[in-house]
mmCIF file of C-alpha atoms and ligand atoms in Angstrom:
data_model
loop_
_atom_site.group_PDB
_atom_site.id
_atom_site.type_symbol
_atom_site.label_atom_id
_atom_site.label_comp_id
_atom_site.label_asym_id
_atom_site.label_seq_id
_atom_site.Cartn_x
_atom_site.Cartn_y
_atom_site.Cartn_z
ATOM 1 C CA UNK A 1 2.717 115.506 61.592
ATOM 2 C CA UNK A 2 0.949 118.485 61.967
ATOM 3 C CA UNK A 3 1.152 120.507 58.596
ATOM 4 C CA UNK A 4 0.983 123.696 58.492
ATOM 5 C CA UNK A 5 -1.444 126.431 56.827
ATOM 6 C CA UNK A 6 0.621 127.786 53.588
ATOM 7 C CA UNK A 7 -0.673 130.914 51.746
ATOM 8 C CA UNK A 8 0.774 131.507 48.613
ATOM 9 C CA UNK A 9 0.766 135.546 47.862
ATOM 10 C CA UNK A 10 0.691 135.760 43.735
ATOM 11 C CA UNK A 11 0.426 138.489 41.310
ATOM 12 C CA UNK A 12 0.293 136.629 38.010
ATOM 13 C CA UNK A 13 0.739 133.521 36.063
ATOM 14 C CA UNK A 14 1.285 131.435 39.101
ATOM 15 C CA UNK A 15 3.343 128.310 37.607
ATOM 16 C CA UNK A 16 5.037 128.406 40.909
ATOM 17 C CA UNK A 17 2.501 128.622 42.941
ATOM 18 C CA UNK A 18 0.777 125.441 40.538
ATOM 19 C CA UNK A 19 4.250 123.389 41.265
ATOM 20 C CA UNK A 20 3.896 124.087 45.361
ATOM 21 C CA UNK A 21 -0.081 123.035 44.745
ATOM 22 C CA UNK A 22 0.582 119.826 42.873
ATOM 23 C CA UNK A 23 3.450 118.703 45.256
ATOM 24 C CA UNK A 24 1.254 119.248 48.216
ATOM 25 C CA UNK A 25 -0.019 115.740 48.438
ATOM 26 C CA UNK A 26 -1.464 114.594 52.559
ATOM 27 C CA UNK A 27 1.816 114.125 53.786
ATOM 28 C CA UNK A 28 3.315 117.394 52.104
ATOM 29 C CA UNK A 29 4.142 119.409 55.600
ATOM 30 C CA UNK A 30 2.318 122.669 53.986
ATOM 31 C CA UNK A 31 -1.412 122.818 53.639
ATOM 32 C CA UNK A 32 -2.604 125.256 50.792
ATOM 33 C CA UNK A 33 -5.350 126.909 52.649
ATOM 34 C CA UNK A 34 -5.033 130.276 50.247
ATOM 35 C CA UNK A 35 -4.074 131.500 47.115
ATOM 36 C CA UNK A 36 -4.058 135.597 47.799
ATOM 37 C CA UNK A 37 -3.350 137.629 44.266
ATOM 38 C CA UNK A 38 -2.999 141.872 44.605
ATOM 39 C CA UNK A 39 -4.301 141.790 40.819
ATOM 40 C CA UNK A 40 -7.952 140.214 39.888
ATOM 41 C CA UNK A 41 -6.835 139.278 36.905
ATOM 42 C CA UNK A 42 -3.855 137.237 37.606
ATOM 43 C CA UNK A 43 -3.899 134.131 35.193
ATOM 44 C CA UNK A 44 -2.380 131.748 38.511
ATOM 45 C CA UNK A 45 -6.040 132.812 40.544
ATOM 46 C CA UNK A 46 -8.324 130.612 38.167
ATOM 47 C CA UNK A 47 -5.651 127.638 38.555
ATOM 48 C CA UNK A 48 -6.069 127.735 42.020
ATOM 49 C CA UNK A 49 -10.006 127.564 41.691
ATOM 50 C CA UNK A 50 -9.549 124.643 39.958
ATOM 51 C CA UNK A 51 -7.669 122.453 42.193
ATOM 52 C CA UNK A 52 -10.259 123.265 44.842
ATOM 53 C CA UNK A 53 -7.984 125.915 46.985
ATOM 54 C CA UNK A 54 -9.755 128.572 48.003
ATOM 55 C CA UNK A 55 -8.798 132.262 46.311
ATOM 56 C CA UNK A 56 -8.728 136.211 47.666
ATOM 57 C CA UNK A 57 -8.008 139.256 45.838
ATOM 58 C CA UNK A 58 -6.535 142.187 47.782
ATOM 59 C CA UNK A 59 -6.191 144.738 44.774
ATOM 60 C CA UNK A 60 -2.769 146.860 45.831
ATOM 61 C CA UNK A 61 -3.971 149.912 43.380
ATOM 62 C CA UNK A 62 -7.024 150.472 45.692
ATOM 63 C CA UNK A 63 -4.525 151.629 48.463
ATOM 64 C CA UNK A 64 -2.522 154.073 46.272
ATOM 65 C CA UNK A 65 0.883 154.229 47.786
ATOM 66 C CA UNK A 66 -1.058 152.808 51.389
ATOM 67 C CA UNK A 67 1.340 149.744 51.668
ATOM 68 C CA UNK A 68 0.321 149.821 55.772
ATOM 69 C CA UNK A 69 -3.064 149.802 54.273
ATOM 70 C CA UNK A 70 -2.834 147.121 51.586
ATOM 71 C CA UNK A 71 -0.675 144.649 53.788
ATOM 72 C CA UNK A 72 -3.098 145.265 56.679
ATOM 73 C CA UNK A 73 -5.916 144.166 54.345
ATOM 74 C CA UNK A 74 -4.278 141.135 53.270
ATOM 75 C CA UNK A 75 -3.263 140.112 57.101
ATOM 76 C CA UNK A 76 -6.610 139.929 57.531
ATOM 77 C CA UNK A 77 -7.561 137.538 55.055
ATOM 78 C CA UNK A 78 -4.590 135.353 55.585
ATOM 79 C CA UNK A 79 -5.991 135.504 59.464
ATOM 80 C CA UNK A 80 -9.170 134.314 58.248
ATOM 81 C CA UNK A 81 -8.082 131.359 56.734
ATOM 82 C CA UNK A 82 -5.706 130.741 59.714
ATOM 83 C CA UNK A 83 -2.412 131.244 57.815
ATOM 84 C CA UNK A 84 0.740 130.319 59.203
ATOM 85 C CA UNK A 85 3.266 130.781 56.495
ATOM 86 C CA UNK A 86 3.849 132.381 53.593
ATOM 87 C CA UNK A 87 5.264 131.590 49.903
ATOM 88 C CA UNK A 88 5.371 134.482 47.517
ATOM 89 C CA UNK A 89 5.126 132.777 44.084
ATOM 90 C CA UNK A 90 5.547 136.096 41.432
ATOM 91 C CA UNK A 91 3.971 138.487 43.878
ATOM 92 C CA UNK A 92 5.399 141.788 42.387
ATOM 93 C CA UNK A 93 4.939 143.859 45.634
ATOM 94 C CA UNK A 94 7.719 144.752 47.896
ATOM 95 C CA UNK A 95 6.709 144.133 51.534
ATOM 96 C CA UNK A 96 7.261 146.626 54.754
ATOM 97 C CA UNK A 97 9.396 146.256 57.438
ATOM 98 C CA UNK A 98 7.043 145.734 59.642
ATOM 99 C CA UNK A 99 5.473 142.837 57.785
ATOM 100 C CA UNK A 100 8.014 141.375 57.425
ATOM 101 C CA UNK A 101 9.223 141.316 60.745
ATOM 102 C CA UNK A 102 5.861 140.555 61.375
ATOM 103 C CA UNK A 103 6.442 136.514 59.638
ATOM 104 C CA UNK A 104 9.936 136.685 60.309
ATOM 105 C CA UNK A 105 11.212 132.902 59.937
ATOM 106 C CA UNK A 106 7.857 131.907 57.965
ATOM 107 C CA UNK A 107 7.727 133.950 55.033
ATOM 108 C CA UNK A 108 9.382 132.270 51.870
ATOM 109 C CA UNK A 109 10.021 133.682 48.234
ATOM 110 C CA UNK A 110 11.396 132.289 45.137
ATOM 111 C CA UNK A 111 14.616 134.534 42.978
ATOM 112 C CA UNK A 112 14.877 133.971 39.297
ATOM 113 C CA UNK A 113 18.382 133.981 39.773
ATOM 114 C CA UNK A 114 21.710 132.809 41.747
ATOM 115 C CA UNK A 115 21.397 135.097 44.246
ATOM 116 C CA UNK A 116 23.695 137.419 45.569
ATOM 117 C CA UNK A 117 23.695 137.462 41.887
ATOM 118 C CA UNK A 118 21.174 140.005 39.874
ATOM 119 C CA UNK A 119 18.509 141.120 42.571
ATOM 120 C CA UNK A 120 15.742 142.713 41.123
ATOM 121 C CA UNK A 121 13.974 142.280 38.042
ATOM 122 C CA UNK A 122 15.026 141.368 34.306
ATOM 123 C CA UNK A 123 17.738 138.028 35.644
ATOM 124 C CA UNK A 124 17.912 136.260 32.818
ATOM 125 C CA UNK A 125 18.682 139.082 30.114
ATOM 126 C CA UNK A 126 21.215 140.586 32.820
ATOM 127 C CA UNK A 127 22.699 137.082 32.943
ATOM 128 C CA UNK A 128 23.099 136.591 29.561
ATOM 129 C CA UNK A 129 24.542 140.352 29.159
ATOM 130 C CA UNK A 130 27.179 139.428 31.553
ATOM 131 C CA UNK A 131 28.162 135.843 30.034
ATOM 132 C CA UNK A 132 27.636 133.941 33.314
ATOM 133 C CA UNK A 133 28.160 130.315 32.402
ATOM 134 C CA UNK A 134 25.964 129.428 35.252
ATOM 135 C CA UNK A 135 22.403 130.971 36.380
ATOM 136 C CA UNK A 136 19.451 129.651 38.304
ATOM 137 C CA UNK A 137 17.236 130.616 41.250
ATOM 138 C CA UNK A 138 17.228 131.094 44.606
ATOM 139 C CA UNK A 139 14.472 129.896 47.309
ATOM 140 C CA UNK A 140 15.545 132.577 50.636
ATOM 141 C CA UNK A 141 13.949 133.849 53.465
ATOM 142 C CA UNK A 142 12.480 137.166 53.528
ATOM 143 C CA UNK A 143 14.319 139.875 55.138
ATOM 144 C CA UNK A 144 13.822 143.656 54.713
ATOM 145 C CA UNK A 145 16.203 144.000 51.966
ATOM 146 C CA UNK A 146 14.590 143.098 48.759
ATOM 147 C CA UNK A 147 16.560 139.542 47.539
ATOM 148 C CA UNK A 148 18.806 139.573 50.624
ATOM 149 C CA UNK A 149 17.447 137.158 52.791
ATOM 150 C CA UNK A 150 18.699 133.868 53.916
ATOM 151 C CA UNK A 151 18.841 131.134 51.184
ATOM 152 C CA UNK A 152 17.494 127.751 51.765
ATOM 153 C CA UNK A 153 18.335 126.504 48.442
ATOM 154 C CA UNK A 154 19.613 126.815 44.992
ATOM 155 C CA UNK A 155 19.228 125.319 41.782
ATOM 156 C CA UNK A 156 21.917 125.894 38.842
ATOM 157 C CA UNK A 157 21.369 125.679 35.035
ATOM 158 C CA UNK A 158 23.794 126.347 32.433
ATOM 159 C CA UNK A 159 23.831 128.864 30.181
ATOM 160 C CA UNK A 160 24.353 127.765 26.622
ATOM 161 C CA UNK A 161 25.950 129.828 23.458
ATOM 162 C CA UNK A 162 22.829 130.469 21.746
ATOM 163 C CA UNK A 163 20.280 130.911 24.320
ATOM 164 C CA UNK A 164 17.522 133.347 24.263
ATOM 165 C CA UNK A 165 16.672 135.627 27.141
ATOM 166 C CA UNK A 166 13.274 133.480 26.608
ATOM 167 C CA UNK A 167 14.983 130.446 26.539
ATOM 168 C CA UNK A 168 17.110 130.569 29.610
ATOM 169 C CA UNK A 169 13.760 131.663 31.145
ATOM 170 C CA UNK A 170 12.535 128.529 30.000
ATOM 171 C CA UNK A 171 15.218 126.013 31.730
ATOM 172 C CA UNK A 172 15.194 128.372 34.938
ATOM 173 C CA UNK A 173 11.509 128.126 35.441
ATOM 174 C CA UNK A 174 11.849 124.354 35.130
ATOM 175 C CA UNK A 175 14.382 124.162 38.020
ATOM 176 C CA UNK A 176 12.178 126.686 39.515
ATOM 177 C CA UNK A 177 9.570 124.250 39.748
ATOM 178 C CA UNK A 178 11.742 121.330 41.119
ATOM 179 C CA UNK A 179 13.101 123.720 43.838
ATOM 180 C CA UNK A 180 10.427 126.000 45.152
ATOM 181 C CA UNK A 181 8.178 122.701 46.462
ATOM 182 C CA UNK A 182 11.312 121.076 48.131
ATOM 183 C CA UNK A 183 12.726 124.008 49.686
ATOM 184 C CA UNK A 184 8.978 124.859 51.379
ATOM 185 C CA UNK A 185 8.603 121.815 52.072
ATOM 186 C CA UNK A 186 11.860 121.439 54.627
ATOM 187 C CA UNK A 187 10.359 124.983 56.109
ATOM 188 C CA UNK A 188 7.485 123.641 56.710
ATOM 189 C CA UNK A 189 8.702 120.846 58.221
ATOM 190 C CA UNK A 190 11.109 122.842 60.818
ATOM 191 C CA UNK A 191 14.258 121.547 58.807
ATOM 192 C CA UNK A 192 15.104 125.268 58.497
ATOM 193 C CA UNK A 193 17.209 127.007 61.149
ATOM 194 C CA UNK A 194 19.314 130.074 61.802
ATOM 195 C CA UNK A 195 22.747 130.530 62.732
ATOM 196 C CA UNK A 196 25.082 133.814 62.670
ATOM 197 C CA UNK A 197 22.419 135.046 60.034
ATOM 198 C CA UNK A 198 22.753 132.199 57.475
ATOM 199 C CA UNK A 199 20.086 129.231 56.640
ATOM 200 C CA UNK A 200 21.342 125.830 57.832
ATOM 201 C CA UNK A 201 19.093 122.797 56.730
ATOM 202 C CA UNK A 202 18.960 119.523 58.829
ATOM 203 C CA UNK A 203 17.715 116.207 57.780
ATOM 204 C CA UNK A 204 17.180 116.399 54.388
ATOM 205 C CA UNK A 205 17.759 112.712 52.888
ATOM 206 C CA UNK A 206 15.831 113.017 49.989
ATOM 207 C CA UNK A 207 16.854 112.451 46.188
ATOM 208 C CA UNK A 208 17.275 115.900 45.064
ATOM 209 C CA UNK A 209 18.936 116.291 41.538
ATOM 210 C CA UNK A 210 22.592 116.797 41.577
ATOM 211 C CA UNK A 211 22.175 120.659 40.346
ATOM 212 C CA UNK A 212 20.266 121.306 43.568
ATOM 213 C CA UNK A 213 22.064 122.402 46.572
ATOM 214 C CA UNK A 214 21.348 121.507 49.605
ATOM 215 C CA UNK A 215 22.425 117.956 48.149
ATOM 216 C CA UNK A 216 21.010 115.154 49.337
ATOM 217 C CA UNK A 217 22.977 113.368 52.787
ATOM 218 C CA UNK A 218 24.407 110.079 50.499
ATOM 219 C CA UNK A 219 25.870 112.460 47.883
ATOM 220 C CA UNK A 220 27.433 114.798 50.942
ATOM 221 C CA UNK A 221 29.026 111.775 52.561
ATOM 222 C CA UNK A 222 30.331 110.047 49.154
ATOM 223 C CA UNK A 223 31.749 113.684 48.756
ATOM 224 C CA UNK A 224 33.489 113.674 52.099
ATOM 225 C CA UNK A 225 34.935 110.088 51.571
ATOM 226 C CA UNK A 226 36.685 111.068 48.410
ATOM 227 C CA UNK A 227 38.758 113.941 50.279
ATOM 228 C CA UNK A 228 40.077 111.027 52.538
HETATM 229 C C1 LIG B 1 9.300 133.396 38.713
HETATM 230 O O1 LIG B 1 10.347 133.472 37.789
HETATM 231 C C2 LIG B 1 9.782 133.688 40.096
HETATM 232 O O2 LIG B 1 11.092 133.255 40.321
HETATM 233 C C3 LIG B 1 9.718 135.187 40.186
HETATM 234 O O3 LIG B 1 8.568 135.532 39.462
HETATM 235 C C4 LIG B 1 8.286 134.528 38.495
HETATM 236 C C5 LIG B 1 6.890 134.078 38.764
HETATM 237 O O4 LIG B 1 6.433 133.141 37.822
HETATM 238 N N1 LIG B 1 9.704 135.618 41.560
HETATM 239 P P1 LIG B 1 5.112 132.313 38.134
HETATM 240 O O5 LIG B 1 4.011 133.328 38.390
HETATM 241 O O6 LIG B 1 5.377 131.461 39.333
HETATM 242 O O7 LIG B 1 4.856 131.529 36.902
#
């Protein structure tokens, strides 16, 4: 298997983007070539240094509102270290259009929430605010439309009577974890397609918790059985 050359865009603490580097073991289908952070002082950037993966800064506040600018900057690093996907792991830019078109099909991001459910920022206190029973995150596909794209997978949590906006955070970013490396990992390996807009994922016959969807193929067929 030929893996292939992940960059994982960041902008702070980078507990994702630590998750994705500890899974990626020899016969992970992603390489970590890069670790690319638009802040120098994101916390994630000196994790990355430590596992041996090599590090960029592209600072978006040099380029002032020049998002053709900063993005072109950071294509060229990712170029440099031959790049050939992309995972944004808490990277708190919104991309262009044209960048995005640009990866189409190999750019990745992580939602801190059941998506369509609460785009945008602040999930978890929105979630609580609207007594969802059930909240989560969503691994999708980026598309112009800022948390639209298609999803590859989701992980649920419950929401309990007395939880904090801090400690739903908590059990989210802990499914987070579980999810983000699986769901990259059947990208990587060309388990991802498209049809009529929507993710479809073949072949995956892992264990994967029973709070994950896609669920694994045994727990899909027992599930079919019991209908007959
Ligand atoms: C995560 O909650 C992720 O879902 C969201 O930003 C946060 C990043 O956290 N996109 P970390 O930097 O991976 O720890």
């Amino acid at each position: 298997m030929k893996r292939k050359r992940l960059g994982l865009l960041i902008s702070g603490r980078g507990s994702n983007m630590a998750a994705i580097l500890a899974a990626a073991a020899p016969d992970y289908p992603a390489e970590p070539v890069l670790v690319l952070s638009n802040r120098a002082d994101a916390a994630g950037l000196e994790v990355a240094k430590a596992r041996g993966v090599p590090t960029a800064v592209v600072e978006s506040r040099a380029f002032k509102g020049d998002r053709a600018g900063f993005e072109a900057a950071m294509e060229a690093v990712l170029g440099q270290h031959g790049v050939e996907i992309i995972a944004l792991a808490g990277f708190m830019r919104v991309l262009t259009a044209d960048f995005v078109r640009r990866w189409e099909g190999r750019l990745i991001n992580i939602h801190p929430s059941l998506l369509p459910a609460f785009p945008g920022l602040d999930t978890h206190a929105r979630a609580l605010a609207a007594g969802v029973r059930l909240h989560g995150c969503t691994v999708h596909l980026v598309t112009a439309g800022v948390d639209e794209g298609p999803i590859i997978a989701q992980a649920a949590v419950p929401v309990l009577p007395d939880d904090t906006e801090a400690s739903l955070a908590a059990r989210v970013l802990a499914a987070e974890h579980r999810l983000y490396p699986a769901a990259l990992s059947w990208l990587a390996a060309g388990q991802v397609r498209l049809a009529a807009g929507r993710a479809v994922i073949t072949g995956v016959d892992s264990a994967v918790d029973s709070l994950l969807n896609p669920l694994p193929r045994a727990a899909l067929l027992s599930t079919q059985c019991s209908k007959v």
